[in-house]
């Protein structure tokens, strides 16, 4: 039996579940518990798994799926952000500066995504699926090479005058070394330009953006990895909340669908965080990459027949 046949059977099963609302919502919550569990162990946001899986293997409207994906990213951020801010691990000044381009383009991305599906109909949905499939495969590739990230990178000798004028350089206490680590923010202009593209993608596809914000902060702007991760979580809570309101105002956000998803993600994330010390996370990360590759290929396989028939 081929992989495509298995994927078709999985799609048929999820479509059949839609006929029974209680069975559907129970199954949806259980699925989200698994997604939240795996995502927390792998160190990725639940939205980056939820959105491609739901769009690839269910017939649920893509706008509803993307709005719920943003809600999941926002909820995860709001739950996690407080201790990072209280402990001064997140660079709040940098987050405020970053939130302007990220939020603006996340809103623009949401508007573009809704416009594509509303104007082009089924063709627009296929365009979104094809684009998301390619993006998910690119994210899987990023996860595979992301081992190049460094915990406390050594910044270049040149100083960033704009970052210094905005007083973005800071320090945090590294518990594992029991010392205060000072760091400088560099390449601020390039970082803000990159966050424009990240915000656009996040709003358009409802993925959340920690998978992209952390490398921008860590590899491009030379923030320590812990600071980059903490700042990314706070930034998502600002930008994705604004992008989600675009979907809410358009009627694409359905609370009865989002609530079991959010509950499942939260329960799964809490379970994952408790057993993380006992699990070999590298195997979980490989599982995430495999799931994303399968979902990305399925999205592309779904969209190509209609787009090929639509092209002249």
mmCIF file of C-alpha atoms in Angstrom:
data_model
loop_
_atom_site.group_PDB
_atom_site.id
_atom_site.type_symbol
_atom_site.label_atom_id
_atom_site.label_comp_id
_atom_site.label_asym_id
_atom_site.label_seq_id
_atom_site.Cartn_x
_atom_site.Cartn_y
_atom_site.Cartn_z
ATOM 1 C CA UNK A 1 0.000 0.000 0.000
ATOM 2 C CA UNK A 2 1.514 3.321 -1.056
ATOM 3 C CA UNK A 3 1.882 6.398 1.136
ATOM 4 C CA UNK A 4 -0.582 8.301 -1.073
ATOM 5 C CA UNK A 5 -3.220 5.595 -0.482
ATOM 6 C CA UNK A 6 -2.673 5.779 3.282
ATOM 7 C CA UNK A 7 -3.005 9.563 3.163
ATOM 8 C CA UNK A 8 -6.253 9.243 1.205
ATOM 9 C CA UNK A 9 -7.649 6.832 3.817
ATOM 10 C CA UNK A 10 -6.666 9.248 6.603
ATOM 11 C CA UNK A 11 -8.461 12.070 4.804
ATOM 12 C CA UNK A 12 -11.592 9.900 4.363
ATOM 13 C CA UNK A 13 -11.647 9.043 8.079
ATOM 14 C CA UNK A 14 -11.339 12.680 9.181
ATOM 15 C CA UNK A 15 -14.079 13.681 6.739
ATOM 16 C CA UNK A 16 -16.388 10.981 8.172
ATOM 17 C CA UNK A 17 -15.818 12.322 11.685
ATOM 18 C CA UNK A 18 -17.338 15.645 10.623
ATOM 19 C CA UNK A 19 -20.754 13.942 10.413
ATOM 20 C CA UNK A 20 -20.837 13.467 14.233
ATOM 21 C CA UNK A 21 -20.096 16.773 16.049
ATOM 22 C CA UNK A 22 -19.396 15.241 19.489
ATOM 23 C CA UNK A 23 -17.146 12.554 18.057
ATOM 24 C CA UNK A 24 -15.432 15.158 15.905
ATOM 25 C CA UNK A 25 -14.694 17.568 18.757
ATOM 26 C CA UNK A 26 -13.505 14.750 21.037
ATOM 27 C CA UNK A 27 -11.211 13.429 18.317
ATOM 28 C CA UNK A 28 -10.031 16.971 17.575
ATOM 29 C CA UNK A 29 -9.120 17.584 21.203
ATOM 30 C CA UNK A 30 -7.259 14.265 21.417
ATOM 31 C CA UNK A 31 -5.362 15.092 18.215
ATOM 32 C CA UNK A 32 -4.378 18.499 19.598
ATOM 33 C CA UNK A 33 -3.198 16.892 22.845
ATOM 34 C CA UNK A 34 -0.837 14.747 20.757
ATOM 35 C CA UNK A 35 0.271 17.781 18.701
ATOM 36 C CA UNK A 36 0.906 19.880 21.822
ATOM 37 C CA UNK A 37 2.746 16.993 23.468
ATOM 38 C CA UNK A 38 5.069 16.406 20.503
ATOM 39 C CA UNK A 39 5.568 20.137 19.858
ATOM 40 C CA UNK A 40 6.597 20.844 23.450
ATOM 41 C CA UNK A 41 9.118 17.989 23.430
ATOM 42 C CA UNK A 42 10.571 19.144 20.098
ATOM 43 C CA UNK A 43 10.720 22.800 21.172
ATOM 44 C CA UNK A 44 8.422 24.121 18.429
ATOM 45 C CA UNK A 45 5.115 25.970 18.543
ATOM 46 C CA UNK A 46 1.901 23.977 18.229
ATOM 47 C CA UNK A 47 0.736 26.093 15.291
ATOM 48 C CA UNK A 48 3.563 24.952 13.053
ATOM 49 C CA UNK A 49 2.217 21.375 13.311
ATOM 50 C CA UNK A 50 -1.506 22.077 13.725
ATOM 51 C CA UNK A 51 -2.052 24.175 10.598
ATOM 52 C CA UNK A 52 -0.405 21.908 7.980
ATOM 53 C CA UNK A 53 -1.859 18.713 9.527
ATOM 54 C CA UNK A 54 -5.422 20.081 9.636
ATOM 55 C CA UNK A 55 -5.226 21.537 6.135
ATOM 56 C CA UNK A 56 -3.641 18.420 4.678
ATOM 57 C CA UNK A 57 -5.870 15.737 6.228
ATOM 58 C CA UNK A 58 -9.258 17.393 6.823
ATOM 59 C CA UNK A 59 -11.821 19.229 4.706
ATOM 60 C CA UNK A 60 -12.169 22.072 7.215
ATOM 61 C CA UNK A 61 -12.141 25.556 5.671
ATOM 62 C CA UNK A 62 -8.513 26.769 5.415
ATOM 63 C CA UNK A 63 -9.456 30.189 6.820
ATOM 64 C CA UNK A 64 -10.826 28.561 9.986
ATOM 65 C CA UNK A 65 -7.723 26.405 10.329
ATOM 66 C CA UNK A 66 -5.360 29.354 9.891
ATOM 67 C CA UNK A 67 -7.245 31.542 12.375
ATOM 68 C CA UNK A 68 -7.132 28.718 14.931
ATOM 69 C CA UNK A 69 -3.418 28.233 14.258
ATOM 70 C CA UNK A 70 -2.831 31.885 15.133
ATOM 71 C CA UNK A 71 -4.963 31.484 18.267
ATOM 72 C CA UNK A 72 -2.830 28.512 19.316
ATOM 73 C CA UNK A 73 0.378 30.494 18.762
ATOM 74 C CA UNK A 74 -1.046 33.455 20.701
ATOM 75 C CA UNK A 75 -2.260 31.330 23.619
ATOM 76 C CA UNK A 76 1.078 29.531 23.891
ATOM 77 C CA UNK A 77 2.843 32.884 23.952
ATOM 78 C CA UNK A 78 0.586 34.417 26.595
ATOM 79 C CA UNK A 79 0.993 31.388 28.859
ATOM 80 C CA UNK A 80 4.805 31.365 28.556
ATOM 81 C CA UNK A 81 5.704 35.061 28.306
ATOM 82 C CA UNK A 82 5.221 36.202 31.908
ATOM 83 C CA UNK A 83 8.190 34.417 33.559
ATOM 84 C CA UNK A 84 10.487 35.460 30.711
ATOM 85 C CA UNK A 85 9.564 39.109 31.173
ATOM 86 C CA UNK A 86 9.758 38.945 34.952
ATOM 87 C CA UNK A 87 13.189 37.330 34.848
ATOM 88 C CA UNK A 88 14.498 39.863 32.286
ATOM 89 C CA UNK A 89 15.357 37.000 29.941
ATOM 90 C CA UNK A 90 13.355 38.511 27.089
ATOM 91 C CA UNK A 91 14.750 41.766 25.686
ATOM 92 C CA UNK A 92 11.575 43.833 25.967
ATOM 93 C CA UNK A 93 13.019 46.915 24.255
ATOM 94 C CA UNK A 94 13.989 44.830 21.242
ATOM 95 C CA UNK A 95 10.569 43.159 21.264
ATOM 96 C CA UNK A 96 8.847 46.558 21.153
ATOM 97 C CA UNK A 97 11.016 47.673 18.237
ATOM 98 C CA UNK A 98 10.509 44.357 16.434
ATOM 99 C CA UNK A 99 6.759 44.337 17.027
ATOM 100 C CA UNK A 100 6.174 47.285 14.665
ATOM 101 C CA UNK A 101 7.279 45.611 11.391
ATOM 102 C CA UNK A 102 6.270 42.119 12.517
ATOM 103 C CA UNK A 103 2.730 43.098 13.555
ATOM 104 C CA UNK A 104 2.139 45.329 10.529
ATOM 105 C CA UNK A 105 3.121 42.624 8.064
ATOM 106 C CA UNK A 106 1.315 39.886 10.017
ATOM 107 C CA UNK A 107 -1.871 41.917 9.551
ATOM 108 C CA UNK A 108 -1.080 42.407 5.871
ATOM 109 C CA UNK A 109 -0.424 38.668 5.517
ATOM 110 C CA UNK A 110 -3.798 37.856 7.096
ATOM 111 C CA UNK A 111 -5.574 40.230 4.719
ATOM 112 C CA UNK A 112 -3.779 38.770 1.692
ATOM 113 C CA UNK A 113 -4.541 35.187 2.746
ATOM 114 C CA UNK A 114 -8.243 35.917 3.235
ATOM 115 C CA UNK A 115 -8.382 37.848 -0.039
ATOM 116 C CA UNK A 116 -6.891 34.944 -1.997
ATOM 117 C CA UNK A 117 -9.425 32.424 -0.686
ATOM 118 C CA UNK A 118 -12.445 34.742 -0.959
ATOM 119 C CA UNK A 119 -11.740 36.063 -4.479
ATOM 120 C CA UNK A 120 -10.370 32.922 -6.162
ATOM 121 C CA UNK A 121 -12.537 30.368 -4.332
ATOM 122 C CA UNK A 122 -11.352 26.761 -4.656
ATOM 123 C CA UNK A 123 -8.402 27.862 -6.788
ATOM 124 C CA UNK A 124 -7.386 30.298 -4.052
ATOM 125 C CA UNK A 125 -7.574 27.532 -1.454
ATOM 126 C CA UNK A 126 -5.363 25.384 -3.677
ATOM 127 C CA UNK A 127 -2.874 28.238 -3.997
ATOM 128 C CA UNK A 128 -2.768 28.541 -0.202
ATOM 129 C CA UNK A 129 -2.320 24.773 0.181
ATOM 130 C CA UNK A 130 0.460 24.641 -2.419
ATOM 131 C CA UNK A 131 2.283 27.605 -0.872
ATOM 132 C CA UNK A 132 1.888 26.161 2.621
ATOM 133 C CA UNK A 133 3.144 22.765 1.450
ATOM 134 C CA UNK A 134 6.305 24.315 0.007
ATOM 135 C CA UNK A 135 6.758 26.427 3.142
ATOM 136 C CA UNK A 136 6.334 23.443 5.467
ATOM 137 C CA UNK A 137 8.970 21.482 3.535
ATOM 138 C CA UNK A 138 11.285 24.497 3.836
ATOM 139 C CA UNK A 139 10.652 24.642 7.606
ATOM 140 C CA UNK A 140 11.432 20.927 7.895
ATOM 141 C CA UNK A 141 14.712 21.572 6.070
ATOM 142 C CA UNK A 142 15.408 24.475 8.452
ATOM 143 C CA UNK A 143 14.865 22.196 11.452
ATOM 144 C CA UNK A 144 17.326 19.691 9.987
ATOM 145 C CA UNK A 145 20.117 22.278 9.634
ATOM 146 C CA UNK A 146 19.233 24.303 12.709
ATOM 147 C CA UNK A 147 21.959 22.630 14.706
ATOM 148 C CA UNK A 148 24.217 25.447 13.493
ATOM 149 C CA UNK A 149 22.628 27.806 16.038
ATOM 150 C CA UNK A 150 24.859 28.820 18.925
ATOM 151 C CA UNK A 151 23.906 29.296 22.551
ATOM 152 C CA UNK A 152 25.916 32.465 23.189
ATOM 153 C CA UNK A 153 27.201 33.720 19.802
ATOM 154 C CA UNK A 154 30.169 36.026 19.588
ATOM 155 C CA UNK A 155 29.040 39.228 17.826
ATOM 156 C CA UNK A 156 31.176 40.918 15.151
ATOM 157 C CA UNK A 157 33.510 43.712 16.193
ATOM 158 C CA UNK A 158 31.532 46.462 14.483
ATOM 159 C CA UNK A 159 28.837 48.061 16.640
ATOM 160 C CA UNK A 160 25.279 48.810 15.571
ATOM 161 C CA UNK A 161 24.773 52.530 16.170
ATOM 162 C CA UNK A 162 20.995 52.325 15.735
ATOM 163 C CA UNK A 163 20.713 49.537 18.298
ATOM 164 C CA UNK A 164 22.888 51.465 20.714
ATOM 165 C CA UNK A 165 20.875 54.665 20.263
ATOM 166 C CA UNK A 166 17.703 52.688 21.078
ATOM 167 C CA UNK A 167 19.493 51.100 24.065
ATOM 168 C CA UNK A 168 18.808 47.560 22.923
ATOM 169 C CA UNK A 169 22.025 46.065 24.304
ATOM 170 C CA UNK A 170 21.361 44.246 27.536
ATOM 171 C CA UNK A 171 22.381 41.402 29.848
ATOM 172 C CA UNK A 172 20.817 38.366 31.493
ATOM 173 C CA UNK A 173 21.831 35.954 34.238
ATOM 174 C CA UNK A 174 22.873 32.550 32.905
ATOM 175 C CA UNK A 175 21.901 30.054 35.604
ATOM 176 C CA UNK A 176 23.994 27.203 34.222
ATOM 177 C CA UNK A 177 27.153 29.343 34.459
ATOM 178 C CA UNK A 178 26.027 31.405 37.480
ATOM 179 C CA UNK A 179 27.157 34.623 35.826
ATOM 180 C CA UNK A 180 25.795 37.723 34.114
ATOM 181 C CA UNK A 181 26.044 37.528 30.315
ATOM 182 C CA UNK A 182 26.191 40.822 28.452
ATOM 183 C CA UNK A 183 25.293 40.908 24.756
ATOM 184 C CA UNK A 184 25.069 43.416 21.928
ATOM 185 C CA UNK A 185 22.360 43.625 19.269
ATOM 186 C CA UNK A 186 23.770 43.987 15.740
ATOM 187 C CA UNK A 187 22.363 44.001 12.195
ATOM 188 C CA UNK A 188 19.174 45.623 13.509
ATOM 189 C CA UNK A 189 18.077 46.924 10.096
ATOM 190 C CA UNK A 190 18.462 43.514 8.427
ATOM 191 C CA UNK A 191 16.750 41.857 11.358
ATOM 192 C CA UNK A 192 13.727 44.145 11.105
ATOM 193 C CA UNK A 193 13.512 43.549 7.352
ATOM 194 C CA UNK A 194 13.598 39.797 7.957
ATOM 195 C CA UNK A 195 10.828 40.106 10.553
ATOM 196 C CA UNK A 196 8.645 41.806 7.941
ATOM 197 C CA UNK A 197 8.779 38.648 5.838
ATOM 198 C CA UNK A 198 8.301 36.430 8.890
ATOM 199 C CA UNK A 199 5.221 38.406 9.945
ATOM 200 C CA UNK A 200 3.782 38.198 6.432
ATOM 201 C CA UNK A 201 4.170 34.404 6.382
ATOM 202 C CA UNK A 202 2.792 34.010 9.903
ATOM 203 C CA UNK A 203 -0.349 36.012 9.192
ATOM 204 C CA UNK A 204 -0.974 34.454 5.779
ATOM 205 C CA UNK A 205 -0.617 30.813 6.851
ATOM 206 C CA UNK A 206 -1.450 30.909 10.581
ATOM 207 C CA UNK A 207 1.680 29.010 11.561
ATOM 208 C CA UNK A 208 3.033 31.089 14.377
ATOM 209 C CA UNK A 209 6.609 32.188 13.773
ATOM 210 C CA UNK A 210 8.947 30.982 16.514
ATOM 211 C CA UNK A 211 10.607 28.657 13.986
ATOM 212 C CA UNK A 212 11.774 31.767 12.060
ATOM 213 C CA UNK A 213 12.058 34.503 14.709
ATOM 214 C CA UNK A 214 14.543 32.552 16.830
ATOM 215 C CA UNK A 215 17.081 32.100 13.968
ATOM 216 C CA UNK A 216 16.703 35.799 13.044
ATOM 217 C CA UNK A 217 17.445 36.881 16.609
ATOM 218 C CA UNK A 218 20.141 34.274 17.244
ATOM 219 C CA UNK A 219 21.988 33.961 13.930
ATOM 220 C CA UNK A 220 21.430 37.373 12.361
ATOM 221 C CA UNK A 221 21.194 39.728 15.363
ATOM 222 C CA UNK A 222 23.536 37.667 17.597
ATOM 223 C CA UNK A 223 21.307 37.336 20.642
ATOM 224 C CA UNK A 224 22.048 34.452 23.028
ATOM 225 C CA UNK A 225 19.780 31.510 22.239
ATOM 226 C CA UNK A 226 17.821 31.733 25.496
ATOM 227 C CA UNK A 227 17.216 35.455 24.983
ATOM 228 C CA UNK A 228 16.219 34.841 21.358
ATOM 229 C CA UNK A 229 13.702 32.151 22.344
ATOM 230 C CA UNK A 230 12.208 34.200 25.182
ATOM 231 C CA UNK A 231 11.977 37.365 23.061
ATOM 232 C CA UNK A 232 10.405 35.376 20.227
ATOM 233 C CA UNK A 233 7.631 34.104 22.509
ATOM 234 C CA UNK A 234 6.784 37.629 23.674
ATOM 235 C CA UNK A 235 6.841 38.997 20.117
ATOM 236 C CA UNK A 236 4.443 36.296 18.901
ATOM 237 C CA UNK A 237 1.968 37.283 21.606
ATOM 238 C CA UNK A 238 1.892 40.834 20.236
ATOM 239 C CA UNK A 239 1.988 40.261 16.470
ATOM 240 C CA UNK A 240 -0.156 37.157 16.108
ATOM 241 C CA UNK A 241 -2.875 38.607 18.345
ATOM 242 C CA UNK A 242 -3.242 41.511 15.920
ATOM 243 C CA UNK A 243 -3.239 39.179 12.900
ATOM 244 C CA UNK A 244 -5.876 36.966 14.522
ATOM 245 C CA UNK A 245 -8.289 39.908 14.773
ATOM 246 C CA UNK A 246 -8.342 40.129 10.970
ATOM 247 C CA UNK A 247 -9.714 36.582 10.853
ATOM 248 C CA UNK A 248 -12.138 37.315 13.701
ATOM 249 C CA UNK A 249 -13.548 40.367 11.912
ATOM 250 C CA UNK A 250 -14.018 38.329 8.735
ATOM 251 C CA UNK A 251 -15.952 35.603 10.574
ATOM 252 C CA UNK A 252 -13.246 32.972 9.997
ATOM 253 C CA UNK A 253 -12.634 32.382 13.711
ATOM 254 C CA UNK A 254 -15.098 29.841 15.161
ATOM 255 C CA UNK A 255 -14.877 29.500 18.987
ATOM 256 C CA UNK A 256 -16.589 26.085 19.038
ATOM 257 C CA UNK A 257 -13.778 24.776 16.828
ATOM 258 C CA UNK A 258 -10.953 26.709 18.490
ATOM 259 C CA UNK A 259 -11.748 25.876 22.135
ATOM 260 C CA UNK A 260 -11.106 22.092 21.958
ATOM 261 C CA UNK A 261 -7.980 22.793 19.912
ATOM 262 C CA UNK A 262 -6.627 25.260 22.480
ATOM 263 C CA UNK A 263 -7.474 22.968 25.403
ATOM 264 C CA UNK A 264 -5.801 20.039 23.670
ATOM 265 C CA UNK A 265 -2.641 21.998 22.881
ATOM 266 C CA UNK A 266 -2.363 23.296 26.465
ATOM 267 C CA UNK A 267 -2.905 19.829 27.999
ATOM 268 C CA UNK A 268 -0.449 18.236 25.594
ATOM 269 C CA UNK A 269 2.186 20.924 26.217
ATOM 270 C CA UNK A 270 1.908 20.488 29.992
ATOM 271 C CA UNK A 271 2.248 16.712 29.704
ATOM 272 C CA UNK A 272 5.230 17.103 27.390
ATOM 273 C CA UNK A 273 7.016 19.531 29.706
ATOM 274 C CA UNK A 274 6.671 17.063 32.605
ATOM 275 C CA UNK A 275 8.209 14.059 30.866
ATOM 276 C CA UNK A 276 10.758 15.981 28.776
ATOM 277 C CA UNK A 277 13.671 15.075 31.136
ATOM 278 C CA UNK A 278 12.926 11.363 30.583
ATOM 279 C CA UNK A 279 12.661 11.412 26.781
ATOM 280 C CA UNK A 280 15.363 11.549 24.125
ATOM 281 C CA UNK A 281 14.268 14.777 22.428
ATOM 282 C CA UNK A 282 16.350 14.175 19.293
ATOM 283 C CA UNK A 283 14.009 11.317 18.296
ATOM 284 C CA UNK A 284 10.967 13.544 18.841
ATOM 285 C CA UNK A 285 12.519 16.195 16.625
ATOM 286 C CA UNK A 286 13.042 13.602 13.880
ATOM 287 C CA UNK A 287 9.372 12.635 14.233
ATOM 288 C CA UNK A 288 8.309 16.269 13.844
ATOM 289 C CA UNK A 289 10.402 16.606 10.689
ATOM 290 C CA UNK A 290 8.877 13.412 9.221
ATOM 291 C CA UNK A 291 5.322 14.576 10.015
ATOM 292 C CA UNK A 292 5.993 17.972 8.436
ATOM 293 C CA UNK A 293 7.434 16.389 5.297
ATOM 294 C CA UNK A 294 4.402 14.094 4.938
ATOM 295 C CA UNK A 295 1.978 16.980 5.531
ATOM 296 C CA UNK A 296 3.862 19.229 3.089
ATOM 297 C CA UNK A 297 3.817 16.576 0.353
ATOM 298 C CA UNK A 298 0.124 15.931 0.988
ATOM 299 C CA UNK A 299 -0.691 19.644 0.675
ATOM 300 C CA UNK A 300 1.175 19.846 -2.624
ATOM 301 C CA UNK A 301 -0.494 16.645 -3.868
ATOM 302 C CA UNK A 302 -3.933 18.075 -2.979
ATOM 303 C CA UNK A 303 -3.416 21.390 -4.746
ATOM 304 C CA UNK A 304 -1.635 20.461 -7.963
ATOM 305 C CA UNK A 305 -4.504 18.696 -9.836
ATOM 306 C CA UNK A 306 -6.845 21.690 -9.542
ATOM 307 C CA UNK A 307 -4.132 24.245 -10.322
ATOM 308 C CA UNK A 308 -2.898 22.282 -13.342
ATOM 309 C CA UNK A 309 -6.472 22.096 -14.683
ATOM 310 C CA UNK A 310 -6.978 25.810 -14.001
ATOM 311 C CA UNK A 311 -3.842 26.923 -15.855
ATOM 312 C CA UNK A 312 -4.321 27.611 -19.595
#
